Short mmCIF file of C-alpha atoms in Angstrom, two decimals:
data_model
loop_
_atom_site.label_atom_id
_atom_site.label_comp_id
_atom_site.label_asym_id
_atom_site.label_seq_id
_atom_site.Cartn_x
_atom_site.Cartn_y
_atom_site.Cartn_z
CA MET A 629 -0.07 -47.22 0.35
CA SER A 630 2.54 -43.75 2.27
CA ASP A 631 2.30 -40.81 -0.17
CA THR A 632 6.22 -40.64 -1.00
CA ASN A 633 6.20 -44.42 -2.70
CA SER A 634 3.43 -43.60 -4.63
CA ALA A 635 3.38 -41.70 -7.81
CA LEU A 636 0.70 -40.94 -10.96
CA LEU A 637 1.02 -41.65 -13.86
CA LEU A 638 -0.36 -39.75 -17.19
CA VAL A 639 -0.59 -41.71 -20.62
CA ASP A 640 -0.28 -39.81 -23.85
CA ILE A 641 -2.77 -36.64 -23.48
CA GLN A 642 -1.77 -35.12 -25.95
CA ASN A 643 -3.43 -32.90 -28.89
CA ASP A 644 -2.97 -35.74 -31.02
CA PHE A 645 -5.02 -38.00 -29.17
CA CYS A 646 -7.71 -35.46 -28.48
CA GLU A 647 -10.91 -34.26 -30.46
CA GLY A 648 -9.68 -32.40 -33.92
CA GLY A 649 -6.19 -34.57 -33.73
CA SER A 650 -4.85 -37.04 -36.32
CA LEU A 651 -5.96 -40.24 -34.25
CA ALA A 652 -8.62 -38.51 -31.66
CA VAL A 653 -10.00 -41.26 -29.41
CA PRO A 654 -14.01 -40.39 -28.71
CA ASP A 655 -14.94 -37.92 -25.63
CA ALA A 656 -11.00 -37.70 -24.86
CA SER A 657 -11.26 -34.09 -23.58
CA LYS A 658 -13.87 -35.84 -20.75
CA ILE A 659 -11.41 -36.99 -18.67
CA MET A 660 -9.64 -33.08 -18.19
CA PRO A 661 -11.89 -32.88 -15.20
CA VAL A 662 -10.80 -36.01 -13.45
CA VAL A 663 -6.58 -35.72 -14.49
CA ASN A 664 -6.74 -32.17 -13.16
CA SER A 665 -7.92 -33.23 -10.08
CA LEU A 666 -5.64 -35.98 -10.12
CA ILE A 667 -2.84 -33.81 -10.34
CA GLY A 668 -3.98 -31.41 -8.05
CA GLU A 669 -4.18 -34.55 -5.59
CA ALA A 670 -0.55 -35.65 -6.58
CA SER A 671 0.76 -32.17 -6.12
CA GLU A 672 -1.03 -31.61 -2.35
CA ALA A 673 0.96 -34.74 -1.24
CA GLY A 674 3.81 -34.24 -2.63
CA GLN A 675 3.95 -36.70 -4.59
CA MET A 676 5.75 -37.33 -8.51
CA ILE A 677 3.78 -36.86 -11.53
CA ILE A 678 5.04 -38.19 -14.53
CA ALA A 679 3.44 -37.53 -17.80
CA SER A 680 4.32 -40.06 -21.21
CA ARG A 681 3.77 -38.66 -24.72
CA ASP A 682 4.13 -40.64 -28.32
CA TRP A 683 7.36 -38.64 -29.54
CA HIS A 684 7.47 -40.03 -33.10
CA THR A 685 10.08 -39.50 -35.69
CA VAL A 686 8.72 -38.36 -39.01
CA ASP A 687 8.36 -41.17 -41.23
CA HIS A 688 7.88 -43.74 -38.25
CA ALA A 689 6.77 -47.52 -38.36
CA SER A 690 3.56 -47.23 -36.93
CA PHE A 691 2.37 -44.42 -39.39
CA GLU A 692 0.28 -46.08 -42.68
CA ASP A 693 2.41 -45.15 -45.13
CA ARG A 694 4.88 -47.41 -43.76
CA GLY A 695 2.90 -50.11 -42.89
CA GLY A 696 2.26 -49.52 -39.89
CA PRO A 697 -1.80 -49.21 -38.47
CA TRP A 698 -1.84 -45.33 -37.88
CA PRO A 699 -2.14 -42.62 -39.57
CA PRO A 700 0.82 -39.66 -38.89
CA HIS A 701 0.79 -38.77 -35.36
CA CYS A 702 2.29 -37.14 -32.27
CA ILE A 703 5.14 -36.21 -34.58
CA GLN A 704 8.35 -34.56 -32.77
CA ASP A 705 8.07 -30.59 -31.71
CA THR A 706 4.36 -30.62 -33.55
CA GLU A 707 1.71 -29.31 -32.46
CA GLY A 708 -0.17 -32.58 -32.21
CA ALA A 709 2.57 -33.57 -30.23
CA ALA A 710 1.87 -31.28 -27.56
CA PHE A 711 0.38 -32.50 -24.54
CA HIS A 712 -3.25 -31.18 -24.27
CA ALA A 713 -3.63 -27.56 -23.05
CA GLY A 714 -6.39 -28.20 -21.22
CA MET A 715 -3.75 -30.66 -18.63
CA GLN A 716 -2.91 -28.61 -15.93
CA LEU A 717 0.47 -30.53 -15.94
CA PRO A 718 2.91 -28.70 -13.67
CA ASP A 719 6.21 -27.41 -14.46
CA ASP A 720 8.37 -29.86 -12.75
CA ALA A 721 6.16 -32.96 -14.05
CA VAL A 722 8.37 -35.85 -14.98
CA ARG A 723 8.35 -36.07 -18.80
CA VAL A 724 8.42 -39.54 -20.67
CA SER A 725 9.37 -40.11 -24.56
CA LYS A 726 8.52 -42.94 -26.37
CA GLY A 727 8.08 -44.07 -29.46
CA THR A 728 11.04 -41.77 -30.69
CA GLY A 729 13.19 -44.45 -33.15
CA PHE A 730 12.30 -44.86 -36.92
CA ASP A 731 11.77 -48.30 -37.27
CA THR A 732 10.41 -49.32 -33.79
CA ASP A 733 7.06 -48.42 -31.86
CA ALA A 734 6.26 -48.52 -28.69
CA TYR A 735 3.13 -48.30 -26.54
CA SER A 736 4.01 -48.58 -23.15
CA ALA A 737 5.20 -45.64 -20.96
CA PHE A 738 8.18 -48.72 -19.71
CA ASP A 739 9.63 -49.80 -23.28
CA GLY A 740 13.02 -48.10 -24.33
CA THR A 741 12.37 -45.57 -21.64
CA GLN A 742 14.02 -47.02 -18.21
CA LEU A 743 10.81 -45.76 -16.25
CA ASP A 744 10.91 -48.67 -14.35
CA THR A 745 14.71 -48.28 -13.24
CA PHE A 746 13.62 -44.33 -12.48
CA LEU A 747 10.54 -44.96 -10.10
CA ASP A 748 12.84 -47.74 -8.40
CA ARG A 749 15.81 -45.32 -7.98
CA HIS A 750 12.82 -42.36 -6.19
CA GLY A 751 11.35 -45.65 -4.42
CA ILE A 752 7.93 -45.38 -6.14
CA ARG A 753 5.64 -48.63 -5.71
CA HIS A 754 2.57 -48.01 -6.08
CA LEU A 755 1.06 -45.91 -9.61
CA ARG A 756 -1.83 -44.36 -10.37
CA ILE A 757 -3.04 -44.21 -13.85
CA ALA A 758 -4.76 -42.61 -16.31
CA GLY A 759 -4.79 -41.32 -19.86
CA LEU A 760 -5.14 -42.00 -23.40
CA ALA A 761 -6.05 -44.24 -24.69
CA LEU A 762 -7.23 -47.04 -22.66
CA ASP A 763 -7.25 -49.96 -25.40
CA VAL A 764 -3.81 -49.53 -26.51
CA CYS A 765 -1.31 -47.38 -24.82
CA VAL A 766 -2.86 -46.97 -21.02
CA ARG A 767 -3.85 -50.43 -21.16
CA ALA A 768 0.29 -51.29 -22.45
CA THR A 769 1.39 -49.32 -19.58
CA VAL A 770 -0.84 -50.62 -17.15
CA LEU A 771 0.89 -54.44 -18.26
CA ASP A 772 4.30 -53.24 -17.78
CA ALA A 773 4.12 -51.66 -14.48
CA LEU A 774 2.42 -54.98 -12.99
CA LYS A 775 5.09 -56.87 -15.22
CA CYS A 776 7.99 -54.86 -13.38
CA GLY A 777 6.07 -55.04 -9.92
CA PHE A 778 4.43 -51.74 -9.08
CA ASP A 779 0.89 -51.71 -7.70
CA ALA A 780 -0.87 -49.98 -11.08
CA GLU A 781 -4.11 -48.60 -10.03
CA LEU A 782 -5.60 -47.47 -12.98
CA VAL A 783 -8.71 -44.49 -12.17
CA ALA A 784 -11.70 -45.56 -14.70
CA SER A 785 -13.29 -42.38 -15.11
CA GLY A 786 -9.22 -40.85 -15.82
CA THR A 787 -9.24 -42.87 -19.53
CA ARG A 788 -10.95 -43.18 -23.00
CA ALA A 789 -10.54 -46.11 -25.36
CA VAL A 790 -10.61 -46.08 -28.76
CA LYS A 791 -13.18 -48.36 -29.35
CA GLN A 792 -15.24 -47.80 -26.75
CA GLU A 793 -17.24 -51.27 -26.97
CA SER A 794 -13.69 -52.53 -25.86
CA ALA A 795 -13.43 -51.50 -22.56
CA THR A 796 -14.84 -53.35 -20.32
CA ASP A 797 -12.68 -56.39 -21.42
CA VAL A 798 -10.02 -53.80 -21.14
CA PHE A 799 -10.68 -52.77 -17.15
CA GLU A 800 -11.33 -56.95 -17.12
CA GLU A 801 -8.07 -58.02 -18.22
CA LEU A 802 -6.26 -55.14 -16.54
CA ARG A 803 -7.68 -56.74 -13.09
CA ALA A 804 -6.91 -60.28 -13.80
CA ALA A 805 -3.60 -59.26 -14.40
CA GLY A 806 -3.42 -57.83 -11.21
CA ALA A 807 -4.47 -54.10 -11.38
CA THR A 808 -6.97 -52.07 -9.50
CA ILE A 809 -9.66 -50.18 -11.32
CA SER A 810 -11.04 -47.29 -9.56
#
């Protein structure tokens, strides 16, 4: 893959998914050195850097009080929705907001965001992916990237699972679907 047709896609590295957040992923902060190294490599290679984020409305459909599976998290314009301060995200990184409607949820960075057409327009064919959480939004993003025809490389050390015991199965599922696990 040439550098110009590759991009780094960082999935939901937000305060609410890190230690102390309302929906913290165990050991989430341990991915920061890997993520920052990936950002440095992509920047040096002149590659596009994209960061997705949950950007939920107040009273979002995924919240437990609305019958959803999750506690309130990543509510628009709150500290919990902010990207983790330890992530050295460049100012020119592309930000993709998902789960923005009141009554629909979105796990994948591709779900309702038109990210696939944006990447196509910019000639991107290969995605290096890292972020949170492996067994939820990262999994959905990798699967959708593959469905959209992109080469997807998941950086294993740059992700953590909500349920750590599911990590091996998720890696195997993604590999079987066509992803590269590095």
